[in-house]
PDB file of C-alpha atoms and ligand atoms in Angstrom:
ATOM      1  CA  MET S   1       5.089 -16.577 -13.653  1.00  0.00           C
ATOM      2  CA  PRO S   2       6.489 -15.458 -16.988  1.00  0.00           C
ATOM      3  CA  GLY S   3      10.092 -14.425 -17.097  1.00  0.00           C
ATOM      4  CA  ARG S   4       9.463 -10.689 -16.844  1.00  0.00           C
ATOM      5  CA  CYS S   5      10.311 -10.622 -13.116  1.00  0.00           C
ATOM      6  CA  VAL S   6      14.034  -9.952 -12.731  1.00  0.00           C
ATOM      7  CA  THR S   7      16.443  -8.513 -10.237  1.00  0.00           C
ATOM      8  CA  THR S   8      19.013  -5.911 -11.005  1.00  0.00           C
ATOM      9  CA  LEU S   9      21.307  -7.357  -8.354  1.00  0.00           C
ATOM     10  CA  HIS S  10      24.265  -8.994  -9.987  1.00  0.00           C
ATOM     11  CA  ARG S  11      24.855 -11.672  -7.453  1.00  0.00           C
ATOM     12  CA  VAL S  12      22.645 -13.086  -4.701  1.00  0.00           C
ATOM     13  CA  SER S  13      25.709 -12.828  -2.439  1.00  0.00           C
ATOM     14  CA  GLU S  14      25.217  -9.044  -2.497  1.00  0.00           C
ATOM     15  CA  LEU S  15      22.203  -9.523  -0.211  1.00  0.00           C
ATOM     16  CA  PRO S  16      22.724  -9.246   3.569  1.00  0.00           C
ATOM     17  CA  ALA S  17      22.305 -12.393   5.625  1.00  0.00           C
ATOM     18  CA  ALA S  18      18.699 -11.498   6.694  1.00  0.00           C
ATOM     19  CA  VAL S  19      17.525 -11.232   3.087  1.00  0.00           C
ATOM     20  CA  ARG S  20      16.973 -13.925   0.443  1.00  0.00           C
ATOM     21  CA  LEU S  21      15.491 -13.843  -3.071  1.00  0.00           C
ATOM     22  CA  VAL S  22      13.607 -17.025  -3.716  1.00  0.00           C
ATOM     23  CA  ASP S  23      11.518 -18.428  -6.543  1.00  0.00           C
ATOM     24  CA  GLY S  24       8.175 -18.872  -4.809  1.00  0.00           C
ATOM     25  CA  SER S  25       5.204 -20.678  -6.255  1.00  0.00           C
ATOM     26  CA  ASN S  26       3.680 -17.292  -6.974  1.00  0.00           C
ATOM     27  CA  GLY S  27       6.816 -15.732  -8.483  1.00  0.00           C
ATOM     28  CA  PRO S  28      10.060 -14.192  -7.073  1.00  0.00           C
ATOM     29  CA  VAL S  29       9.791 -13.251  -3.399  1.00  0.00           C
ATOM     30  CA  VAL S  30      12.188 -11.310  -1.116  1.00  0.00           C
ATOM     31  CA  GLU S  31      12.191 -13.126   2.197  1.00  0.00           C
ATOM     32  CA  ILE S  32      13.334 -11.247   5.287  1.00  0.00           C
ATOM     33  CA  ASP S  33      14.261 -12.989   8.453  1.00  0.00           C
ATOM     34  CA  HIS S  34      15.822 -10.566  11.003  1.00  0.00           C
ATOM     35  CA  ALA S  35      15.947 -10.532  14.784  1.00  0.00           C
ATOM     36  CA  ALA S  36      13.516  -7.569  14.718  1.00  0.00           C
ATOM     37  CA  ALA S  37      11.000  -8.869  12.179  1.00  0.00           C
ATOM     38  CA  ARG S  38      10.231 -11.280   9.364  1.00  0.00           C
ATOM     39  CA  GLY S  39       8.458 -10.435   6.153  1.00  0.00           C
ATOM     40  CA  THR S  40       8.012 -11.103   2.445  1.00  0.00           C
ATOM     41  CA  ILE S  41       7.841  -8.872  -0.629  1.00  0.00           C
ATOM     42  CA  HIS S  42       6.606 -10.233  -3.955  1.00  0.00           C
ATOM     43  CA  LEU S  43       8.460  -8.624  -6.856  1.00  0.00           C
ATOM     44  CA  HIS S  44       5.183  -8.628  -8.657  1.00  0.00           C
ATOM     45  CA  GLY S  45       3.822  -5.175  -7.755  1.00  0.00           C
ATOM     46  CA  ALA S  46       6.705  -4.701  -5.241  1.00  0.00           C
ATOM     47  CA  HIS S  47       3.999  -6.073  -2.934  1.00  0.00           C
ATOM     48  CA  LEU S  48       4.690  -6.358   0.740  1.00  0.00           C
ATOM     49  CA  THR S  49       2.693  -9.470   1.628  1.00  0.00           C
ATOM     50  CA  SER S  50       3.794 -10.149   5.233  1.00  0.00           C
ATOM     51  CA  TRP S  51       5.236  -8.242   8.200  1.00  0.00           C
ATOM     52  CA  LEU S  52       5.748  -9.942  11.514  1.00  0.00           C
ATOM     53  CA  PRO S  53       7.517  -7.833  14.095  1.00  0.00           C
ATOM     54  CA  THR S  54       9.147 -10.259  16.551  1.00  0.00           C
ATOM     55  CA  GLY S  55       6.793 -11.275  19.308  1.00  0.00           C
ATOM     56  CA  LEU S  56       3.777  -9.505  17.837  1.00  0.00           C
ATOM     57  CA  GLY S  57       2.568 -11.765  15.020  1.00  0.00           C
ATOM     58  CA  GLU S  58       1.366 -10.997  11.575  1.00  0.00           C
ATOM     59  CA  GLN S  59       0.272  -7.350  11.089  1.00  0.00           C
ATOM     60  CA  LEU S  60      -0.887  -7.527   7.467  1.00  0.00           C
ATOM     61  CA  TRP S  61      -3.906  -9.292   6.015  1.00  0.00           C
ATOM     62  CA  LEU S  62      -3.412 -11.347   2.834  1.00  0.00           C
ATOM     63  CA  SER S  63      -6.199 -13.144   1.070  1.00  0.00           C
ATOM     64  CA  PRO S  64      -5.694 -16.885   0.719  1.00  0.00           C
ATOM     65  CA  GLU S  65      -7.786 -16.532  -2.489  1.00  0.00           C
ATOM     66  CA  SER S  66      -5.572 -13.816  -4.000  1.00  0.00           C
ATOM     67  CA  LEU S  67      -4.576 -14.009  -7.642  1.00  0.00           C
ATOM     68  CA  TYR S  68      -0.915 -13.785  -8.611  1.00  0.00           C
ATOM     69  CA  GLY S  69      -0.709 -14.106 -12.372  1.00  0.00           C
ATOM     70  CA  PRO S  70       0.572 -11.582 -14.843  1.00  0.00           C
ATOM     71  CA  ASP S  71      -1.426  -8.350 -14.701  1.00  0.00           C
ATOM     72  CA  ALA S  72      -3.192  -9.507 -11.467  1.00  0.00           C
ATOM     73  CA  ALA S  73      -3.237  -7.319  -8.397  1.00  0.00           C
ATOM     74  CA  ILE S  74      -2.466  -9.188  -5.168  1.00  0.00           C
ATOM     75  CA  ARG S  75      -5.329  -8.990  -2.683  1.00  0.00           C
ATOM     76  CA  GLY S  76      -3.960  -7.911   0.738  1.00  0.00           C
ATOM     77  CA  GLY S  77      -0.561  -6.793   2.017  1.00  0.00           C
ATOM     78  CA  VAL S  78       0.327  -3.377   0.608  1.00  0.00           C
ATOM     79  CA  PRO S  79      -0.730  -2.763  -2.976  1.00  0.00           C
ATOM     80  CA  ILE S  80       1.049   0.239  -4.550  1.00  0.00           C
ATOM     81  CA  CYS S  81      -1.501   2.382  -6.337  1.00  0.00           C
ATOM     82  CA  PHE S  82       0.309   4.355  -9.036  1.00  0.00           C
ATOM     83  CA  PRO S  83       0.072   6.648 -10.976  1.00  0.00           C
ATOM     84  CA  TRP S  84      -3.469   7.242  -9.758  1.00  0.00           C
ATOM     85  CA  PHE S  85      -5.776   6.200  -6.913  1.00  0.00           C
ATOM     86  CA  ALA S  86      -9.134   4.495  -7.760  1.00  0.00           C
ATOM     87  CA  LYS S  87     -10.262   5.450 -11.214  1.00  0.00           C
ATOM     88  CA  GLY S  88      -8.090   8.378 -12.233  1.00  0.00           C
ATOM     89  CA  PRO S  89      -9.376  11.612 -13.627  1.00  0.00           C
ATOM     90  CA  GLY S  90     -12.030  10.943 -16.286  1.00  0.00           C
ATOM     91  CA  ASP S  91     -12.476   7.356 -14.927  1.00  0.00           C
ATOM     92  CA  TRP S  92      -9.042   6.224 -16.071  1.00  0.00           C
ATOM     93  CA  GLU S  93      -8.479   2.502 -16.108  1.00  0.00           C
ATOM     94  CA  PRO S  94      -7.169   0.304 -14.638  1.00  0.00           C
ATOM     95  CA  GLN S  95      -8.450   0.915 -11.079  1.00  0.00           C
ATOM     96  CA  HIS S  96      -5.475   2.073  -8.865  1.00  0.00           C
ATOM     97  CA  GLY S  97      -3.082   2.397 -11.827  1.00  0.00           C
ATOM     98  CA  PHE S  98      -0.717  -0.128 -13.345  1.00  0.00           C
ATOM     99  CA  ALA S  99       2.254  -0.384 -10.885  1.00  0.00           C
ATOM    100  CA  ARG S 100       0.603  -3.120  -8.722  1.00  0.00           C
ATOM    101  CA  ARG S 101       0.130  -5.310 -11.747  1.00  0.00           C
ATOM    102  CA  LEU S 102       3.779  -5.329 -12.982  1.00  0.00           C
ATOM    103  CA  PRO S 103       6.991  -7.109 -12.030  1.00  0.00           C
ATOM    104  CA  TRP S 104       9.475  -4.758 -10.273  1.00  0.00           C
ATOM    105  CA  HIS S 105      13.247  -5.058  -9.882  1.00  0.00           C
ATOM    106  CA  LEU S 106      14.976  -5.747  -6.609  1.00  0.00           C
ATOM    107  CA  HIS S 107      17.678  -3.075  -6.528  1.00  0.00           C
ATOM    108  CA  SER S 108      19.425  -3.520  -3.180  1.00  0.00           C
ATOM    109  CA  ALA S 109      19.026  -4.512   0.466  1.00  0.00           C
ATOM    110  CA  SER S 110      20.804  -3.743   3.601  1.00  0.00           C
ATOM    111  CA  GLU S 111      20.395  -4.492   7.348  1.00  0.00           C
ATOM    112  CA  ASP S 112      21.270  -3.039  10.718  1.00  0.00           C
ATOM    113  CA  SER S 113      20.223  -3.702  14.302  1.00  0.00           C
ATOM    114  CA  ASN S 114      16.751  -2.174  13.728  1.00  0.00           C
ATOM    115  CA  GLY S 115      15.790  -4.326  10.693  1.00  0.00           C
ATOM    116  CA  VAL S 116      16.121  -4.522   6.964  1.00  0.00           C
ATOM    117  CA  THR S 117      15.854  -1.931   4.180  1.00  0.00           C
ATOM    118  CA  VAL S 118      14.868  -3.196   0.738  1.00  0.00           C
ATOM    119  CA  ARG S 119      14.839  -1.029  -2.416  1.00  0.00           C
ATOM    120  CA  LEU S 120      12.772  -1.886  -5.435  1.00  0.00           C
ATOM    121  CA  ARG S 121      12.526  -0.101  -8.720  1.00  0.00           C
ATOM    122  CA  LEU S 122      10.247   0.265 -11.758  1.00  0.00           C
ATOM    123  CA  THR S 123      10.806   2.475 -14.776  1.00  0.00           C
ATOM    124  CA  ASP S 124       8.801   3.252 -17.973  1.00  0.00           C
ATOM    125  CA  ALA S 125      11.029   0.789 -19.762  1.00  0.00           C
ATOM    126  CA  ASP S 126       9.317  -1.979 -17.646  1.00  0.00           C
ATOM    127  CA  VAL S 127       5.847  -0.894 -18.781  1.00  0.00           C
ATOM    128  CA  ALA S 128       4.954  -2.577 -21.981  1.00  0.00           C
ATOM    129  CA  ALA S 129       3.074  -0.502 -24.521  1.00  0.00           C
ATOM    130  CA  ASP S 130       0.120  -2.815 -24.275  1.00  0.00           C
ATOM    131  CA  VAL S 131      -0.303  -2.396 -20.512  1.00  0.00           C
ATOM    132  CA  LEU S 132      -3.754  -1.050 -19.759  1.00  0.00           C
ATOM    133  CA  GLY S 133      -3.480   2.577 -18.726  1.00  0.00           C
ATOM    134  CA  ARG S 134      -0.202   3.208 -20.449  1.00  0.00           C
ATOM    135  CA  GLU S 135      -1.779   5.195 -23.228  1.00  0.00           C
ATOM    136  CA  ARG S 136      -3.179   7.586 -20.600  1.00  0.00           C
ATOM    137  CA  TRP S 137       0.151   7.959 -18.930  1.00  0.00           C
ATOM    138  CA  PRO S 138       3.018   7.554 -21.532  1.00  0.00           C
ATOM    139  CA  TYR S 139       5.704   9.519 -19.540  1.00  0.00           C
ATOM    140  CA  PRO S 140       9.301   8.559 -18.787  1.00  0.00           C
ATOM    141  CA  PHE S 141       9.683   7.932 -15.021  1.00  0.00           C
ATOM    142  CA  GLU S 142      11.706   6.150 -12.377  1.00  0.00           C
ATOM    143  CA  LEU S 143       9.924   4.747  -9.363  1.00  0.00           C
ATOM    144  CA  GLU S 144      11.748   3.726  -6.183  1.00  0.00           C
ATOM    145  CA  TYR S 145      10.002   1.897  -3.327  1.00  0.00           C
ATOM    146  CA  VAL S 146      11.837   1.553  -0.015  1.00  0.00           C
ATOM    147  CA  VAL S 147      10.608  -0.923   2.538  1.00  0.00           C
ATOM    148  CA  GLY S 148      12.051  -0.492   6.062  1.00  0.00           C
ATOM    149  CA  LEU S 149      10.944  -3.545   7.965  1.00  0.00           C
ATOM    150  CA  GLY S 150      11.582  -4.040  11.599  1.00  0.00           C
ATOM    151  CA  ARG S 151       9.606  -3.598  14.809  1.00  0.00           C
ATOM    152  CA  GLU S 152       8.118  -0.648  12.878  1.00  0.00           C
ATOM    153  CA  LEU S 153       7.305  -0.551   9.197  1.00  0.00           C
ATOM    154  CA  GLY S 154       8.229   2.346   6.926  1.00  0.00           C
ATOM    155  CA  ILE S 155       7.246   2.341   3.249  1.00  0.00           C
ATOM    156  CA  ASP S 156       8.294   5.101   0.871  1.00  0.00           C
ATOM    157  CA  LEU S 157       7.438   5.521  -2.758  1.00  0.00           C
ATOM    158  CA  THR S 158       9.372   8.131  -4.751  1.00  0.00           C
ATOM    159  CA  VAL S 159       8.752   8.941  -8.456  1.00  0.00           C
ATOM    160  CA  SER S 160      11.190  10.957 -10.535  1.00  0.00           C
ATOM    161  CA  ASN S 161      10.215  12.711 -13.728  1.00  0.00           C
ATOM    162  CA  ILE S 162      13.102  11.921 -16.139  1.00  0.00           C
ATOM    163  CA  GLY S 163      11.264  13.221 -19.179  1.00  0.00           C
ATOM    164  CA  ILE S 164      10.879  16.692 -20.742  1.00  0.00           C
ATOM    165  CA  GLU S 165       7.215  17.399 -19.934  1.00  0.00           C
ATOM    166  CA  PRO S 166       5.272  17.547 -16.655  1.00  0.00           C
ATOM    167  CA  PHE S 167       3.053  14.613 -15.794  1.00  0.00           C
ATOM    168  CA  PRO S 168       0.107  14.201 -13.496  1.00  0.00           C
ATOM    169  CA  ILE S 169       0.783  12.058 -10.402  1.00  0.00           C
ATOM    170  CA  GLY S 170      -1.274  10.564  -7.524  1.00  0.00           C
ATOM    171  CA  GLY S 171      -1.747   7.233  -5.892  1.00  0.00           C
ATOM    172  CA  ALA S 172      -1.946   5.424  -2.567  1.00  0.00           C
ATOM    173  CA  LEU S 173      -0.233   2.957  -0.277  1.00  0.00           C
ATOM    174  CA  HIS S 174      -3.215   0.693   0.094  1.00  0.00           C
ATOM    175  CA  THR S 175      -2.272  -1.096   3.395  1.00  0.00           C
ATOM    176  CA  TYR S 176      -4.423  -4.029   4.510  1.00  0.00           C
ATOM    177  CA  LEU S 177      -4.050  -4.424   8.266  1.00  0.00           C
ATOM    178  CA  ARG S 178      -4.963  -7.702   9.981  1.00  0.00           C
ATOM    179  CA  VAL S 179      -7.557  -7.242  12.749  1.00  0.00           C
ATOM    180  CA  PRO S 180      -9.037  -9.871  15.089  1.00  0.00           C
ATOM    181  CA  ASP S 181     -12.626  -8.845  14.419  1.00  0.00           C
ATOM    182  CA  ILE S 182     -13.579  -5.719  12.421  1.00  0.00           C
ATOM    183  CA  THR S 183     -16.721  -5.177  14.459  1.00  0.00           C
ATOM    184  CA  GLY S 184     -14.619  -4.531  17.555  1.00  0.00           C
ATOM    185  CA  VAL S 185     -12.293  -2.054  15.908  1.00  0.00           C
ATOM    186  CA  SER S 186     -12.367   1.723  16.294  1.00  0.00           C
ATOM    187  CA  LEU S 187     -10.129   4.369  14.780  1.00  0.00           C
ATOM    188  CA  LEU S 188      -9.022   7.467  16.636  1.00  0.00           C
ATOM    189  CA  GLY S 189      -7.541  10.516  14.977  1.00  0.00           C
ATOM    190  CA  LEU S 190     -10.114  11.314  12.293  1.00  0.00           C
ATOM    191  CA  GLU S 191     -12.649  13.010  14.658  1.00  0.00           C
ATOM    192  CA  GLY S 192     -14.140  16.071  12.952  1.00  0.00           C
ATOM    193  CA  ALA S 193     -12.518  15.321   9.559  1.00  0.00           C
ATOM    194  CA  PRO S 194     -14.544  15.915   6.399  1.00  0.00           C
ATOM    195  CA  TYR S 195     -14.778  12.859   4.108  1.00  0.00           C
ATOM    196  CA  HIS S 196     -16.302  11.681   0.872  1.00  0.00           C
ATOM    197  CA  ASP S 197     -18.409   8.545   1.527  1.00  0.00           C
ATOM    198  CA  LYS S 198     -17.959   6.407  -1.562  1.00  0.00           C
ATOM    199  CA  VAL S 199     -20.781   4.006  -0.462  1.00  0.00           C
ATOM    200  CA  THR S 200     -23.420   6.712  -0.431  1.00  0.00           C
ATOM    201  CA  GLU S 201     -21.578   9.235  -2.706  1.00  0.00           C
ATOM    202  CA  THR S 202     -22.136  11.983  -0.150  1.00  0.00           C
ATOM    203  CA  ALA S 203     -20.012  14.506   1.676  1.00  0.00           C
ATOM    204  CA  GLN S 204     -19.796  13.810   5.455  1.00  0.00           C
ATOM    205  CA  GLN S 205     -17.995  14.870   8.569  1.00  0.00           C
ATOM    206  CA  GLN S 206     -16.628  12.300  11.002  1.00  0.00           C
ATOM    207  CA  GLN S 207     -18.492  12.385  14.340  1.00  0.00           C
ATOM    208  CA  GLY S 208     -16.286  10.900  17.125  1.00  0.00           C
ATOM    209  CA  SER S 209     -14.160   7.876  16.514  1.00  0.00           C
ATOM    210  CA  VAL S 210     -14.694   5.581  13.473  1.00  0.00           C
ATOM    211  CA  GLY S 211     -16.499   2.355  14.116  1.00  0.00           C
ATOM    212  CA  PHE S 212     -17.469  -0.403  11.698  1.00  0.00           C
ATOM    213  CA  SER S 213     -20.948  -1.873  11.184  1.00  0.00           C
ATOM    214  CA  GLY S 214     -21.313  -2.033   7.395  1.00  0.00           C
ATOM    215  CA  GLU S 215     -19.530  -1.420   4.091  1.00  0.00           C
ATOM    216  CA  THR S 216     -17.064   1.384   4.643  1.00  0.00           C
ATOM    217  CA  ASP S 217     -15.319   3.258   1.858  1.00  0.00           C
ATOM    218  CA  ARG S 218     -14.271   6.779   2.896  1.00  0.00           C
ATOM    219  CA  VAL S 219     -11.811   9.309   1.624  1.00  0.00           C
ATOM    220  CA  TYR S 220     -10.869  11.564   4.545  1.00  0.00           C
ATOM    221  CA  ALA S 221      -9.444  15.002   3.991  1.00  0.00           C
ATOM    222  CA  SER S 222      -7.063  14.355   6.855  1.00  0.00           C
ATOM    223  CA  THR S 223      -3.451  13.273   7.275  1.00  0.00           C
ATOM    224  CA  GLU S 224      -3.546  13.054  11.060  1.00  0.00           C
ATOM    225  CA  PRO S 225      -2.028   9.841  12.528  1.00  0.00           C
ATOM    226  CA  VAL S 226      -4.674   7.129  12.973  1.00  0.00           C
ATOM    227  CA  LEU S 227      -4.724   4.878  16.024  1.00  0.00           C
ATOM    228  CA  VAL S 228      -6.223   1.395  15.555  1.00  0.00           C
ATOM    229  CA  ARG S 229      -8.044   0.291  18.681  1.00  0.00           C
ATOM    230  CA  ASP S 230      -9.291  -3.252  19.158  1.00  0.00           C
ATOM    231  CA  GLY S 231     -11.910  -3.120  21.934  1.00  0.00           C
ATOM    232  CA  THR S 232      -9.918  -1.304  24.624  1.00  0.00           C
ATOM    233  CA  ILE S 233      -6.475  -2.316  23.351  1.00  0.00           C
ATOM    234  CA  ASP S 234      -4.376  -0.007  21.234  1.00  0.00           C
ATOM    235  CA  ARG S 235      -2.864  -1.974  18.358  1.00  0.00           C
ATOM    236  CA  VAL S 236      -1.017   0.214  15.866  1.00  0.00           C
ATOM    237  CA  GLN S 237      -0.591   3.741  14.792  1.00  0.00           C
ATOM    238  CA  VAL S 238      -0.650   4.515  11.094  1.00  0.00           C
ATOM    239  CA  ARG S 239       0.847   7.777   9.785  1.00  0.00           C
ATOM    240  CA  GLY S 240       0.889   8.921   6.171  1.00  0.00           C
ATOM    241  CA  SER S 241       3.588  11.231   4.919  1.00  0.00           C
ATOM    242  CA  ASP S 242       3.193  13.572   1.942  1.00  0.00           C
ATOM    243  CA  ALA S 243      -0.338  12.187   1.464  1.00  0.00           C
ATOM    244  CA  SER S 244      -3.348  14.571   1.008  1.00  0.00           C
ATOM    245  CA  HIS S 245      -5.948  12.117   2.304  1.00  0.00           C
ATOM    246  CA  THR S 246      -6.489   9.036   4.425  1.00  0.00           C
ATOM    247  CA  VAL S 247      -8.706   6.263   2.958  1.00  0.00           C
ATOM    248  CA  VAL S 248     -10.519   3.780   5.176  1.00  0.00           C
ATOM    249  CA  TRP S 249     -12.023   0.717   3.473  1.00  0.00           C
ATOM    250  CA  ASN S 250     -13.758  -2.509   4.430  1.00  0.00           C
ATOM    251  CA  PRO S 251     -16.002  -4.179   1.866  1.00  0.00           C
ATOM    252  CA  TRP S 252     -18.215  -5.927   4.455  1.00  0.00           C
ATOM    253  CA  GLN S 253     -20.193  -9.036   3.735  1.00  0.00           C
ATOM    254  CA  GLY S 254     -22.128  -8.054   0.640  1.00  0.00           C
ATOM    255  CA  LYS S 255     -19.263  -6.700  -1.433  1.00  0.00           C
ATOM    256  CA  ALA S 256     -16.798  -9.418  -0.249  1.00  0.00           C
ATOM    257  CA  ALA S 257     -19.316 -11.981  -1.647  1.00  0.00           C
ATOM    258  CA  THR S 258     -18.874 -10.449  -5.064  1.00  0.00           C
ATOM    259  CA  MET S 259     -15.065 -10.498  -4.989  1.00  0.00           C
ATOM    260  CA  ALA S 260     -13.487 -13.615  -6.514  1.00  0.00           C
ATOM    261  CA  ASP S 261     -10.227 -13.020  -4.683  1.00  0.00           C
ATOM    262  CA  MET S 262     -11.593 -12.699  -1.139  1.00  0.00           C
ATOM    263  CA  SER S 263     -13.454 -15.429   0.768  1.00  0.00           C
ATOM    264  CA  ASP S 264     -16.980 -14.723   1.909  1.00  0.00           C
ATOM    265  CA  ASP S 265     -15.749 -14.070   5.551  1.00  0.00           C
ATOM    266  CA  GLY S 266     -12.381 -12.492   4.614  1.00  0.00           C
ATOM    267  CA  TRP S 267     -13.748  -8.998   5.345  1.00  0.00           C
ATOM    268  CA  GLN S 268     -13.957  -9.827   9.096  1.00  0.00           C
ATOM    269  CA  GLN S 269     -10.264  -9.693   9.700  1.00  0.00           C
ATOM    270  CA  MET S 270      -9.077  -6.893   7.479  1.00  0.00           C
ATOM    271  CA  LEU S 271      -9.063  -3.142   7.410  1.00  0.00           C
ATOM    272  CA  CYS S 272      -7.436  -0.889   4.843  1.00  0.00           C
ATOM    273  CA  ILE S 273      -5.935   2.365   6.032  1.00  0.00           C
ATOM    274  CA  GLU S 274      -4.351   4.089   3.041  1.00  0.00           C
ATOM    275  CA  ALA S 275      -2.082   7.083   2.616  1.00  0.00           C
ATOM    276  CA  ALA S 276      -3.534   8.488  -0.527  1.00  0.00           C
ATOM    277  CA  VAL S 277      -3.509  11.300  -3.134  1.00  0.00           C
ATOM    278  CA  PRO S 278      -6.792  10.874  -4.991  1.00  0.00           C
ATOM    279  CA  HIS S 279      -7.379  12.459  -8.363  1.00  0.00           C
ATOM    280  CA  GLU S 280      -8.708  15.748  -7.042  1.00  0.00           C
ATOM    281  CA  SER S 281      -5.310  16.283  -5.335  1.00  0.00           C
ATOM    282  CA  MET S 282      -3.085  14.963  -8.102  1.00  0.00           C
ATOM    283  CA  VAL S 283      -0.123  17.189  -8.827  1.00  0.00           C
ATOM    284  CA  GLU S 284       1.802  18.001 -12.024  1.00  0.00           C
ATOM    285  CA  LEU S 285       5.348  16.869 -11.547  1.00  0.00           C
ATOM    286  CA  PRO S 286       7.791  19.036 -13.583  1.00  0.00           C
ATOM    287  CA  PRO S 287      10.725  17.498 -15.428  1.00  0.00           C
ATOM    288  CA  GLY S 288      13.682  16.747 -13.111  1.00  0.00           C
ATOM    289  CA  HIS S 289      11.484  16.763 -10.026  1.00  0.00           C
ATOM    290  CA  ARG S 290      10.528  14.079  -7.446  1.00  0.00           C
ATOM    291  CA  TRP S 291       7.381  13.255  -5.633  1.00  0.00           C
ATOM    292  CA  HIS S 292       7.022  11.144  -2.493  1.00  0.00           C
ATOM    293  CA  LEU S 293       4.347   9.212  -0.622  1.00  0.00           C
ATOM    294  CA  GLY S 294       5.003   7.324   2.537  1.00  0.00           C
ATOM    295  CA  GLN S 295       3.425   5.484   5.420  1.00  0.00           C
ATOM    296  CA  ARG S 296       4.744   4.454   8.920  1.00  0.00           C
ATOM    297  CA  ILE S 297       3.090   1.807  11.038  1.00  0.00           C
ATOM    298  CA  THR S 298       4.045   1.557  14.696  1.00  0.00           C
ATOM    299  CA  PRO S 299       2.722  -1.201  16.931  1.00  0.00           C
ATOM    300  CA  ALA S 300       1.473   0.297  20.171  1.00  0.00           C
ATOM    301  CA  SER S 301       3.679  -2.008  22.265  1.00  0.00           C
ATOM    302  CA  VAL S 302       6.746  -0.879  20.371  1.00  0.00           C
ATOM    303  CA  ALA S 303       5.908   2.731  21.055  1.00  0.00           C
ATOM    304  CA  GLY S 304       5.358   1.957  24.755  1.00  0.00           C
ATOM    305  CA  GLY S 305       1.615   1.681  24.513  1.00  0.00           C
ATOM    306  CA  THR S 306       1.004   5.132  25.777  1.00  0.00           C
ATOM    307  CA  ASN S 307       2.569   7.555  23.302  1.00  0.00           C
ATOM    308  CA  VAL S 308       1.115   6.443  19.988  1.00  0.00           C
ATOM    309  CA  GLY S 309      -2.176   8.293  20.339  1.00  0.00           C
ATOM    310  CA  PRO S 310      -3.495  10.584  17.694  1.00  0.00           C
ATOM    311  CA  GLY S 311      -1.356  13.722  17.397  1.00  0.00           C
ATOM    312  CA  SER S 312       1.928  12.132  18.446  1.00  0.00           C
ATOM    313  CA  ARG S 313       4.680  12.258  15.858  1.00  0.00           C
TER     314      ARG S 313
HETATM  315  C1  LIG V   1     -10.155   1.348  -1.984  1.00  0.00           C
HETATM  316  C2  LIG V   1     -11.230   2.080  -2.704  1.00  0.00           C
HETATM  317  O1  LIG V   1      -9.092   2.122  -1.886  1.00  0.00           O
HETATM  318  O2  LIG V   1      -9.818   0.125  -2.758  1.00  0.00           O
HETATM  319  C3  LIG V   1     -12.481   1.173  -2.888  1.00  0.00           C
HETATM  320  O3  LIG V   1     -11.618   3.187  -1.923  1.00  0.00           O
HETATM  321  C4  LIG V   1     -12.052  -0.140  -3.588  1.00  0.00           C
HETATM  322  O4  LIG V   1     -13.477   1.773  -3.575  1.00  0.00           O
HETATM  323  C5  LIG V   1     -10.894  -0.751  -2.891  1.00  0.00           C
HETATM  324  O5  LIG V   1     -13.181  -0.988  -3.709  1.00  0.00           O
HETATM  325  C6  LIG V   1     -10.336  -2.074  -3.502  1.00  0.00           C
HETATM  326  O6  LIG V   1     -10.018  -1.780  -4.836  1.00  0.00           O
HETATM  327  P1  LIG V   1      -9.470  -2.971  -5.764  1.00  0.00           P
HETATM  328  O7  LIG V   1      -9.269  -2.388  -7.136  1.00  0.00           O
HETATM  329  O8  LIG V   1      -8.230  -3.490  -5.136  1.00  0.00           O
HETATM  330  O9  LIG V   1     -10.558  -4.017  -5.763  1.00  0.00           O
END
């Protein structure tokens, strides 16, 4: 990795015992080893790449074929899509914005009995003038990303407008969940929700639970909690906060075969459930104001197995 990845921590000794910053083969990585959970966050993209609640195993899918170089977007984990989701208004490039392709700063970390909280930051000063997309979005900003990692996962992205003019803002927390077999997965909580089907480019309405039998790329106009069921077993509940939409994505066999950073069978064990604000819901953020997007993931066994169904909060 080039030397652009840095931490704003003055001394490694400022980190709590459960948190280490290491130079990994794919760049600087925050390693978390706590009684409640283990995990890793690559500073490149502030990208959460692993979350293992104790006793429950890996919850996130990460492609073994992922790219990690400068300007690359890691395939899997939790990409941060900012300041727009997909192609922005007017087909803005790059897809999903520039924040996932840049090195972030580790700002601070703390721990308590529930787990670890890691704060990462990115500002406009970190965005080189030649970064693709910057000319579309030249505004002064401060981004803070807070990862609360324990038996539950909480991720919170907050942007502050520190300039003198409003700017348009949207994005997504593009979480890749690990599933045993996508064909056995169903999602509860989206029943009746209208959605845009990006595969057929049609407007649809969800009938019953969501099942998977082909390429799935849907932008649901719903922010209800989504329960991921594997066969008859409840796995996790996913809740967005301050999102306008929920995106559900699996590329299936045909599209995965065209992706250089996913193996031909990688699609079988992954499912993206994203807290999103797509371009039709982007907001203008006035100077001095903040905007937030979050997601909570709760394993069913952590919630007691019975109270994580759709509608519970
Ligand atoms: C999803 C989009 O959010 O991300 C899909 O709805 C897209 O259309 C997918 O294919 C992956 O995007 P990328 O840029 O990471 O390949």
